[in-house]
Amino acid sequence: MHTHRNTLECLELVPLFASLPLEQRQAIADLIVQQPYSKGSTIYLAGDEVSRFLIVEHGQIKITQSSAAGNEQIVRVLNAGEFDGEANLFGQTERDTSATVLTDALVCQINRADFQRLLHQIPEVAVSLLNQMSQKIAQLEKQVTLTNTVDVKGRLAQYLVETSAALHQESFSLPLLKKDIATYLGTTAETVSRTFKELVHEQLITNKGRQVTILDADGLALLI
Amino acid sequence: MHTHRNTLECLELVPLFASLPLEQRQAIADLIVQQPYSKGSTIYLAGDEVSRFLIVEHGQIKITQSSAAGNEQIVRVLNAGEFDGEANLFGQTERDTSATVLTDALVCQINRADFQRLLHQIPEVAVSLLNQMSQKIAQLEKQVTLTNTVDVKGRLAQYLVETSAALHQESFSLPLLKKDIATYLGTTAETVSRTFKELVHEQLITNKGRQVTILDADGLALLI
DNA sequence: CGGAATCTTGAGGCCCGTCAATAACGGTGG
DNA sequence: CCACCGTTATTGACGGGCCTCAAGATTCCG
């Protein structure tokens, strides 16, 4: 038995399917399994054989990858409406990343075979997915360039501006722990702590605990 | 007038289209325009309005991105059979990267409208493209993790192993200038030079000019 | 052959990673 | 409500990897 109304809601907030006519969305909704995850739980680990496509209905999920030395690196953070697992719809069945739940989350999942059928039956889904994936590629390329050419202060500035934009407010609560911000930026918690202090001292932001306010977005942009 | 046989050849060596039946490949071949580029020439620059999908038939092309400070960063190198420009088939019409020809190259191009039509007419093309793009995403994620968690020596080791594998030989001529290897690895020419010396000293490789021979692939892998 | 680009080598300094210890938080149970 | 504990954050000292600057050597190519 599917909880039909709920899975439809999930589809509606996802850009990937939002443009489809209702009839097609309903057909897709029947393929979806909803699953809640609580904060701190693991959705999958690197090496797992998981061939499901997943969409975040609400909550936040971090996707991490570990180096041979065992260092954890955050590859990206999924927010509501974002998806993961497209690589596992094709050849690759084994995950090379892990997914951990940052805040209580609701996740919609479609299994590999169903999704494959969907791609062939509804070309618009494939085109829409291509569109989303091309954006993801562009964003990853920017991230590569950023970490290779900009110092930690600039990367933190970039992260704060970006986060502020995503939340549509210049005063906000950090969605990640500072130690997670550190691995996302390719640095350490100590350096992040010191860099926050610098930015505060230069009156570009205020920061008390997890609360951040952007005072001078232009000044931050100059650091990037 | 199309040079029918030539454009077909281009399709055949590209994984993106290789699995299609001949009839469909011929239809696609009619949409393709072939263009030769000479070493050092520019295919497009960041900011250009280029809405063409391009496939490398032979030769090498480097895709670069510049930071605000003006530092050039190599995002990736296209070899024969690889493609670029998928982001410009959808919303984004303006390039945010530049493409420069490393060795004399032959490039097949399809314009945006034709390719869009193709995606809707032949679902296999869309699925195949999704597959390729998902691999690109996985590779970019690995690169992000690598540059963030591994030191220059490890990154150079990784680059050499990867290049050796791509060329199917353990003794080869570097496809990139060392200064380009530097920007690809997110470091400087000086550091690359010193690191080569280290690897030679540790008898993991030999290196005379542009010529490199891998002596101990396992030893290199330990550095990653 | 000659000029330009690339590569190498050295010296010096700074960013940032590591180690270590303390402080501040945040959730839990009495 | 507060005491308690584990987690997270801060701060300092120190060292090392790598960037910068500068000069010379080598290669590339017309």
Coordinates of C-alpha atoms (C1' of nucleotides) in Angstrom, one line a residue:
Chain A
M1 CA 0.0 0.0 0.0
H2 CA 1.3 3.4 -0.9
T3 CA 0.6 6.6 0.9
H4 CA -0.4 8.2 -2.3
R5 CA -0.9 11.8 -1.3
N6 CA 2.4 12.0 0.5
T7 CA 4.6 10.6 -2.3
L8 CA 2.9 13.1 -4.7
E9 CA 3.9 15.9 -2.4
C10 CA 7.5 14.7 -2.6
L11 CA 7.4 14.9 -6.4
E12 CA 5.9 18.4 -6.4
L13 CA 8.8 20.1 -4.6
V14 CA 11.4 18.4 -6.6
P15 CA 12.6 20.4 -9.7
L16 CA 13.3 17.1 -11.4
F17 CA 9.6 16.3 -11.7
A18 CA 7.9 19.5 -11.1
S19 CA 7.3 20.4 -14.7
L20 CA 5.5 17.1 -15.6
P21 CA 1.7 17.0 -16.0
L22 CA -0.2 15.6 -13.0
E23 CA -1.0 12.4 -14.6
Q24 CA 2.6 11.5 -15.1
R25 CA 3.5 12.6 -11.6
Q26 CA 0.8 10.2 -10.3
A27 CA 2.3 7.3 -12.2
I28 CA 5.7 8.1 -10.7
A29 CA 4.3 8.5 -7.3
D30 CA 3.3 4.8 -7.3
L31 CA 6.9 3.8 -7.7
I32 CA 8.1 5.8 -4.8
V33 CA 8.8 4.5 -1.3
Q34 CA 9.0 7.1 1.4
Q35 CA 11.3 6.6 4.3
P36 CA 12.0 8.8 7.4
Y37 CA 15.5 8.9 8.8
S38 CA 16.5 10.4 12.2
K39 CA 19.4 12.7 12.8
G40 CA 22.7 11.0 12.8
S41 CA 21.6 7.8 11.0
T42 CA 23.2 6.4 8.0
I43 CA 21.4 5.9 4.7
Y44 CA 24.3 4.0 3.0
L45 CA 28.0 3.6 3.3
A46 CA 30.8 3.5 0.7
G47 CA 31.0 0.0 -0.6
D48 CA 27.3 -0.8 -0.2
E49 CA 25.3 -2.2 -3.0
V50 CA 22.5 0.3 -3.2
S51 CA 20.8 0.8 -6.5
R52 CA 18.2 3.2 -5.5
F53 CA 17.7 6.8 -6.6
L54 CA 16.8 9.0 -3.7
I55 CA 15.2 12.4 -3.4
V56 CA 15.2 14.5 -0.2
E57 CA 11.7 15.7 0.7
H58 CA 12.9 17.5 3.7
G59 CA 15.9 17.6 6.0
Q60 CA 19.6 17.7 5.2
I61 CA 21.9 14.9 4.2
K62 CA 25.6 15.0 3.8
I63 CA 27.4 13.0 1.2
T64 CA 31.0 12.1 2.2
Q65 CA 33.9 10.4 0.7
S66 CA 37.0 9.0 2.5
S67 CA 40.6 9.1 1.3
A68 CA 42.8 6.0 1.6
A69 CA 44.2 7.6 4.8
G70 CA 40.7 7.6 6.2
N71 CA 40.1 11.3 6.2
E72 CA 36.5 12.2 5.7
Q73 CA 35.6 14.7 3.0
I74 CA 32.2 16.2 2.5
V75 CA 31.4 16.1 -1.2
R76 CA 28.2 18.0 -0.9
V77 CA 25.1 18.6 1.2
L78 CA 21.7 17.6 -0.1
N79 CA 18.8 19.9 0.9
A80 CA 15.1 19.5 0.3
G81 CA 14.4 18.9 -3.4
E82 CA 17.9 17.6 -4.2
F83 CA 18.7 14.1 -5.2
D84 CA 21.5 11.5 -5.2
G85 CA 22.3 8.1 -6.6
E86 CA 22.1 8.8 -10.3
A87 CA 25.5 7.0 -10.9
N88 CA 23.9 3.9 -9.4
L89 CA 21.2 3.8 -12.0
F90 CA 23.6 2.6 -14.6
G91 CA 26.8 0.5 -14.6
Q92 CA 28.0 1.4 -11.1
T93 CA 26.1 -0.5 -8.4
E94 CA 28.5 0.1 -5.6
R95 CA 28.5 3.4 -3.8
D96 CA 31.8 5.2 -3.4
T97 CA 30.4 7.8 -1.1
S98 CA 28.5 7.6 2.2
A99 CA 25.3 9.4 3.2
T100 CA 24.6 10.6 6.7
V101 CA 21.5 12.4 8.0
L102 CA 22.2 15.8 9.5
T103 CA 18.7 16.7 10.6
D104 CA 15.6 14.5 10.7
A105 CA 14.8 13.8 7.1
L106 CA 12.2 12.3 4.9
V107 CA 13.5 10.6 1.8
C108 CA 11.8 9.3 -1.3
Q109 CA 13.3 6.4 -3.1
I110 CA 12.8 4.8 -6.5
N111 CA 14.5 1.6 -7.3
R112 CA 16.8 1.2 -10.3
A113 CA 14.6 -0.9 -12.6
D114 CA 11.6 1.4 -12.1
F115 CA 13.6 4.5 -12.8
Q116 CA 15.2 3.0 -15.9
R117 CA 11.7 2.3 -17.3
L118 CA 10.7 5.8 -16.5
L119 CA 13.6 7.3 -18.4
H120 CA 12.5 5.4 -21.5
Q121 CA 8.8 6.0 -21.1
I122 CA 8.9 9.7 -20.3
P123 CA 11.7 11.5 -22.3
E124 CA 11.0 14.7 -20.4
V125 CA 12.3 13.0 -17.2
A126 CA 15.5 12.2 -18.9
V127 CA 16.0 15.7 -20.3
S128 CA 15.1 17.2 -16.9
L129 CA 17.6 14.9 -15.2
L130 CA 20.3 15.8 -17.7
N131 CA 19.7 19.4 -17.0
Q132 CA 20.0 18.9 -13.2
M133 CA 23.2 16.8 -13.7
S134 CA 24.8 19.3 -15.9
Q135 CA 24.3 21.9 -13.2
K136 CA 25.8 19.5 -10.7
I137 CA 28.8 19.2 -13.0
A138 CA 29.2 22.9 -13.3
Q139 CA 29.0 23.3 -9.6
L140 CA 31.6 20.6 -8.9
E141 CA 34.0 22.2 -11.5
K142 CA 33.7 25.5 -9.6
Q143 CA 34.4 23.7 -6.4
V144 CA 37.6 22.2 -7.8
T145 CA 38.7 25.5 -9.0
L146 CA 37.9 27.2 -5.7
T147 CA 39.8 24.7 -3.5
N148 CA 42.8 24.9 -5.8
T149 CA 43.1 28.6 -6.2
V150 CA 41.6 30.3 -3.1
D151 CA 42.9 30.2 0.5
V152 CA 40.8 29.1 3.4
K153 CA 39.6 32.6 4.3
G154 CA 38.3 33.0 0.7
R155 CA 36.7 29.5 0.7
L156 CA 34.9 30.2 4.0
A157 CA 33.7 33.6 2.7
Q158 CA 32.4 31.9 -0.4
Y159 CA 30.7 29.2 1.8
L160 CA 29.0 31.9 4.0
V161 CA 27.8 33.9 1.0
E162 CA 26.5 30.8 -0.7
T163 CA 24.7 29.6 2.4
S164 CA 23.2 33.0 3.0
A165 CA 21.9 33.0 -0.5
A166 CA 20.5 29.5 -0.3
L167 CA 18.6 30.4 2.9
H168 CA 17.4 33.8 1.5
Q169 CA 18.6 35.6 4.6
E170 CA 21.7 37.4 5.7
S171 CA 21.4 36.3 9.3
F172 CA 21.1 32.6 9.8
S173 CA 22.0 29.5 11.8
L174 CA 24.8 27.4 10.3
P175 CA 23.3 24.2 8.8
L176 CA 26.6 22.4 9.3
L177 CA 28.8 21.9 12.4
K178 CA 32.0 23.9 12.1
K179 CA 34.0 20.7 12.0
D180 CA 31.8 19.6 9.0
I181 CA 32.4 23.0 7.4
A182 CA 36.0 22.3 7.8
T183 CA 36.0 19.0 5.9
Y184 CA 33.7 20.6 3.3
L185 CA 36.3 23.3 2.7
G186 CA 39.2 20.9 2.8
T187 CA 40.7 22.2 6.1
T188 CA 40.5 21.6 9.8
A189 CA 38.2 22.7 12.6
E190 CA 41.0 24.7 14.2
T191 CA 41.6 26.7 11.1
V192 CA 37.9 27.3 10.6
S193 CA 37.6 28.6 14.1
R194 CA 40.5 30.9 13.6
T195 CA 39.2 32.1 10.2
F196 CA 35.8 32.9 11.7
K197 CA 37.6 35.1 14.2
E198 CA 39.4 36.9 11.5
L199 CA 36.3 37.6 9.5
V200 CA 34.6 38.9 12.7
H201 CA 37.6 41.1 13.5
E202 CA 37.5 42.6 10.0
Q203 CA 33.8 43.3 10.6
L204 CA 32.6 41.3 7.6
I205 CA 30.4 39.1 9.7
T206 CA 29.2 38.6 13.3
N207 CA 29.3 35.1 14.8
K208 CA 28.0 33.9 18.1
G209 CA 27.9 30.1 18.4
R210 CA 26.2 28.8 15.3
Q211 CA 24.5 32.1 14.5
V212 CA 26.0 34.1 11.7
T213 CA 25.2 37.5 10.2
I214 CA 26.7 38.8 7.0
L215 CA 27.6 42.5 7.5
D216 CA 29.6 43.1 4.3
A217 CA 28.8 40.8 1.4
D218 CA 30.9 42.8 -1.0
G219 CA 33.9 42.6 1.4
L220 CA 33.5 38.8 1.6
A221 CA 33.3 38.6 -2.2
L222 CA 36.6 40.4 -2.5
L223 CA 38.3 37.5 -0.7
I224 CA 37.2 34.9 -3.3
Chain B
M1 CA 27.4 19.2 -48.1
H2 CA 28.4 16.8 -45.4
T3 CA 31.3 14.5 -45.5
H4 CA 29.2 11.6 -44.6
R5 CA 31.7 8.9 -44.0
N6 CA 33.9 11.0 -41.8
T7 CA 31.2 12.2 -39.4
L8 CA 30.1 8.6 -39.1
E9 CA 33.6 7.6 -38.0
C10 CA 33.4 10.2 -35.4
L11 CA 30.3 8.7 -33.9
E12 CA 31.7 5.2 -33.9
L13 CA 34.6 5.9 -31.6
V14 CA 32.4 7.8 -29.1
P15 CA 31.0 5.7 -26.3
L16 CA 28.1 8.1 -26.2
F17 CA 26.7 6.8 -29.5
A18 CA 28.6 3.6 -30.1
S19 CA 25.8 1.4 -28.9
L20 CA 23.2 2.8 -31.3
P21 CA 22.1 0.8 -34.5
L22 CA 23.7 2.0 -37.7
E23 CA 20.6 3.6 -39.0
Q24 CA 20.3 6.0 -36.0
R25 CA 24.0 6.8 -36.2
Q26 CA 23.6 7.8 -39.8
A27 CA 20.7 10.1 -38.9
I28 CA 22.9 11.7 -36.3
A29 CA 25.9 11.9 -38.6
D30 CA 23.9 14.3 -40.8
L31 CA 23.6 16.8 -37.9
I32 CA 27.3 16.8 -37.2
V33 CA 29.8 19.4 -38.4
Q34 CA 33.4 18.5 -38.3
Q35 CA 36.1 21.1 -37.6
P36 CA 39.8 20.8 -37.3
Y37 CA 41.7 22.9 -34.8
S38 CA 45.5 23.4 -34.7
K39 CA 47.6 23.2 -31.6
G40 CA 47.3 26.2 -29.3
S41 CA 44.1 27.5 -30.8
T42 CA 41.1 28.4 -28.8
I43 CA 37.7 26.7 -29.3
Y44 CA 35.8 29.0 -26.9
L45 CA 36.5 31.3 -24.0
A46 CA 34.6 31.8 -20.7
G47 CA 31.8 34.2 -21.3
D48 CA 31.2 33.2 -24.9
E49 CA 27.7 32.3 -26.0
V50 CA 28.4 28.9 -27.5
S51 CA 25.5 26.5 -27.5
R52 CA 27.1 23.6 -29.3
F53 CA 27.8 20.1 -28.0
L54 CA 31.2 19.0 -29.0
I55 CA 32.9 15.6 -29.2
V56 CA 36.7 15.1 -29.6
E57 CA 37.4 12.8 -32.6
H58 CA 41.1 12.9 -32.0
G59 CA 43.6 15.2 -30.3
Q60 CA 43.5 16.7 -26.8
I61 CA 41.7 19.7 -25.4
K62 CA 42.1 21.3 -22.1
I63 CA 39.1 22.8 -20.3
T64 CA 40.1 25.6 -17.9
Q65 CA 38.5 27.9 -15.5
S66 CA 39.8 31.1 -14.0
S67 CA 39.4 32.4 -10.5
A68 CA 38.6 36.0 -9.8
A69 CA 42.3 36.6 -9.1
G70 CA 43.0 35.4 -12.6
N71 CA 44.7 32.1 -11.8
E72 CA 44.1 29.5 -14.5
Q73 CA 42.9 26.2 -13.3
I74 CA 42.6 23.1 -15.5
V75 CA 39.3 21.5 -14.8
R76 CA 39.9 18.5 -17.1
V77 CA 41.5 17.3 -20.3
L78 CA 39.4 15.9 -23.1
N79 CA 40.8 12.9 -25.0
A80 CA 39.5 11.2 -28.1
G81 CA 35.9 10.1 -27.6
E82 CA 35.2 12.5 -24.8
F83 CA 32.7 15.4 -25.0
D84 CA 31.9 18.8 -23.6
G85 CA 29.2 21.4 -23.5
E86 CA 26.4 19.4 -22.1
A87 CA 25.5 22.3 -19.7
N88 CA 25.0 24.5 -22.7
L89 CA 22.3 22.3 -24.1
F90 CA 19.9 23.5 -21.5
G91 CA 19.4 26.7 -19.5
Q92 CA 23.0 27.9 -19.5
T93 CA 24.1 29.4 -22.8
E94 CA 27.2 31.2 -21.5
R95 CA 30.4 29.2 -21.0
D96 CA 32.1 29.5 -17.7
T97 CA 35.1 27.6 -18.8
S98 CA 37.6 28.0 -21.8
A99 CA 38.7 25.3 -24.2
T100 CA 42.2 25.3 -25.6
V101 CA 43.7 22.8 -28.1
L102 CA 46.8 21.0 -26.8
T103 CA 47.5 18.9 -29.9
D104 CA 46.1 19.3 -33.4
A105 CA 42.5 18.1 -33.0
L106 CA 39.4 17.2 -34.9
V107 CA 36.2 18.1 -33.2
C108 CA 32.6 17.1 -34.1
Q109 CA 29.9 19.6 -33.2
I110 CA 26.1 19.4 -32.9
N111 CA 24.1 22.5 -32.4
R112 CA 21.8 22.9 -29.5
A113 CA 18.4 22.6 -31.2
D114 CA 19.4 19.5 -33.2
F115 CA 20.7 17.8 -30.1
Q116 CA 17.6 18.6 -28.1
R117 CA 15.5 17.0 -30.8
L118 CA 17.7 14.0 -30.7
L119 CA 17.3 13.5 -27.0
H120 CA 13.5 13.4 -27.4
Q121 CA 13.5 11.2 -30.5
I122 CA 16.0 8.6 -29.4
P123 CA 15.7 7.9 -25.7
E124 CA 18.8 5.7 -25.8
V125 CA 20.9 8.7 -26.5
A126 CA 19.5 10.4 -23.4
V127 CA 20.2 7.4 -21.3
S128 CA 23.6 7.0 -22.6
L129 CA 24.4 10.6 -22.0
L130 CA 23.1 10.3 -18.4
N131 CA 25.4 7.4 -18.0
Q132 CA 28.4 9.3 -19.2
M133 CA 27.5 12.4 -17.1
S134 CA 27.1 10.3 -14.0
Q135 CA 30.7 9.0 -14.5
K136 CA 31.9 12.5 -14.9
I137 CA 30.3 13.5 -11.7
A138 CA 31.8 10.6 -9.8
Q139 CA 35.2 11.5 -11.2
L140 CA 34.9 15.2 -10.2
E141 CA 33.9 14.1 -6.7
K142 CA 37.0 12.0 -6.5
Q143 CA 39.1 15.0 -7.7
V144 CA 37.6 17.2 -5.0
T145 CA 38.3 14.7 -2.3
L146 CA 41.8 14.1 -3.7
T147 CA 42.9 17.7 -3.7
N148 CA 41.5 18.3 -0.3
T149 CA 42.9 15.3 1.5
V150 CA 46.2 14.3 -0.3
D151 CA 49.4 16.3 -0.6
V152 CA 51.1 17.2 -3.8
K153 CA 53.3 14.2 -4.0
G154 CA 50.2 11.9 -3.7
R155 CA 48.3 13.9 -6.3
L156 CA 51.2 13.8 -8.8
A157 CA 51.5 10.0 -8.2
Q158 CA 47.8 9.7 -8.8
Y159 CA 48.0 11.7 -12.0
L160 CA 50.9 9.6 -13.4
V161 CA 49.1 6.3 -12.6
E162 CA 45.9 7.6 -14.2
T163 CA 47.7 8.9 -17.3
S164 CA 49.6 5.7 -17.7
A165 CA 46.4 3.8 -17.5
A166 CA 44.7 6.1 -20.0
L167 CA 47.5 5.6 -22.5
H168 CA 47.8 1.9 -21.9
Q169 CA 51.5 2.0 -21.4
E170 CA 53.8 2.4 -18.4
S171 CA 56.3 4.4 -20.4
F172 CA 54.9 7.5 -22.1
S173 CA 55.3 11.1 -23.0
L174 CA 53.4 13.6 -20.8
P175 CA 50.4 14.9 -22.6
L176 CA 50.5 18.1 -20.6
L177 CA 53.3 20.7 -20.0
K178 CA 54.5 20.5 -16.4
K179 CA 53.2 23.9 -15.7
D180 CA 49.8 22.7 -16.9
I181 CA 50.1 19.6 -14.7
A182 CA 50.7 22.1 -11.9
T183 CA 47.5 24.0 -12.4
Y184 CA 45.6 20.7 -12.8
L185 CA 46.9 19.5 -9.5
G186 CA 46.4 22.8 -7.8
T187 CA 50.0 23.7 -7.2
T188 CA 52.9 25.5 -9.0
A189 CA 55.4 24.5 -11.6
E190 CA 58.3 24.7 -9.1
T191 CA 56.6 22.3 -6.7
V192 CA 55.8 19.9 -9.6
S193 CA 59.5 20.0 -10.6
R194 CA 60.7 19.3 -7.1
T195 CA 58.1 16.5 -6.6
F196 CA 59.2 14.8 -9.9
K197 CA 62.7 14.8 -8.5
E198 CA 61.5 13.2 -5.3
L199 CA 59.6 10.4 -7.1
V200 CA 62.7 9.7 -9.3
H201 CA 64.9 9.7 -6.2
E202 CA 62.7 7.2 -4.5
Q203 CA 62.9 5.1 -7.7
L204 CA 59.2 5.1 -8.3
I205 CA 59.5 6.6 -11.8
T206 CA 62.1 7.7 -14.3
N207 CA 61.8 11.1 -15.9
K208 CA 63.8 12.7 -18.6
G209 CA 62.3 15.8 -20.1
R210 CA 58.7 14.9 -20.9
Q211 CA 59.3 11.2 -21.0
V212 CA 58.1 9.3 -17.9
T213 CA 58.4 5.6 -17.0
I214 CA 56.5 4.1 -14.1
L215 CA 58.8 1.8 -12.2
D216 CA 56.7 1.0 -9.2
A217 CA 53.0 1.5 -9.6
D218 CA 52.3 0.0 -6.2
G219 CA 54.7 2.3 -4.5
L220 CA 53.0 5.3 -6.2
A221 CA 49.6 4.0 -5.1
L222 CA 50.8 4.0 -1.5
L223 CA 51.2 7.8 -1.7
I224 CA 47.6 8.4 -2.6
Chain C
dC1 C1' 70.9 29.6 -34.8
dG2 C1' 68.6 32.6 -31.7
dG3 C1' 64.7 34.1 -29.0
dA4 C1' 60.9 32.6 -26.2
dA5 C1' 58.8 29.6 -23.4
dT6 C1' 59.5 26.1 -20.2
dC7 C1' 61.9 23.9 -16.6
dT8 C1' 65.0 23.7 -12.7
dT9 C1' 67.2 25.0 -8.4
dG10 C1' 67.8 27.8 -4.3
dA11 C1' 66.5 30.8 -0.4
dG12 C1' 63.0 32.7 2.5
dG13 C1' 58.7 33.1 4.6
dC14 C1' 53.8 32.2 5.5
dC15 C1' 49.7 29.6 5.6
dC16 C1' 47.9 26.0 7.7
dG17 C1' 48.1 21.2 9.8
dT18 C1' 49.1 18.8 14.1
dC19 C1' 49.2 18.2 18.9
dA20 C1' 47.5 19.5 23.3
dA21 C1' 44.7 21.5 26.8
dT22 C1' 40.8 24.3 28.1
dA23 C1' 36.2 26.1 27.4
dA24 C1' 31.6 26.1 25.8
dC25 C1' 27.9 23.7 24.3
dG26 C1' 23.9 20.3 24.2
dG27 C1' 21.3 16.6 25.4
dT28 C1' 20.1 13.3 29.3
dG29 C1' 18.6 11.8 33.6
dG30 C1' 18.1 12.3 38.4
Chain D
dC1 C1' 16.1 22.7 37.2
dC2 C1' 20.6 21.6 37.7
dA3 C1' 24.3 18.4 37.6
dC4 C1' 26.7 15.6 34.5
dC5 C1' 28.8 13.8 30.5
dG6 C1' 30.1 13.5 25.6
dT7 C1' 30.7 16.3 21.7
dT8 C1' 32.1 20.4 19.7
dA9 C1' 34.7 24.7 19.7
dT10 C1' 38.5 27.6 20.9
dT11 C1' 43.2 29.0 21.8
dG12 C1' 48.2 28.5 21.8
dA13 C1' 52.7 26.7 20.3
dC14 C1' 55.2 24.6 16.9
dG15 C1' 56.7 22.6 12.6
dG16 C1' 56.4 21.5 7.8
dG17 C1' 54.6 21.7 3.1
dC18 C1' 54.2 24.7 -0.3
dC19 C1' 54.1 29.4 -2.4
dT20 C1' 56.8 33.3 -3.9
dC21 C1' 60.6 35.6 -5.8
dA22 C1' 64.7 35.3 -8.4
dA23 C1' 68.1 33.5 -11.4
dG24 C1' 70.0 30.1 -14.4
dA25 C1' 69.5 26.0 -17.4
dT26 C1' 67.1 23.7 -20.9
dT27 C1' 63.9 22.9 -24.4
dC28 C1' 61.1 24.2 -28.2
dC29 C1' 60.3 26.2 -32.5
dG30 C1' 60.6 29.4 -36.1

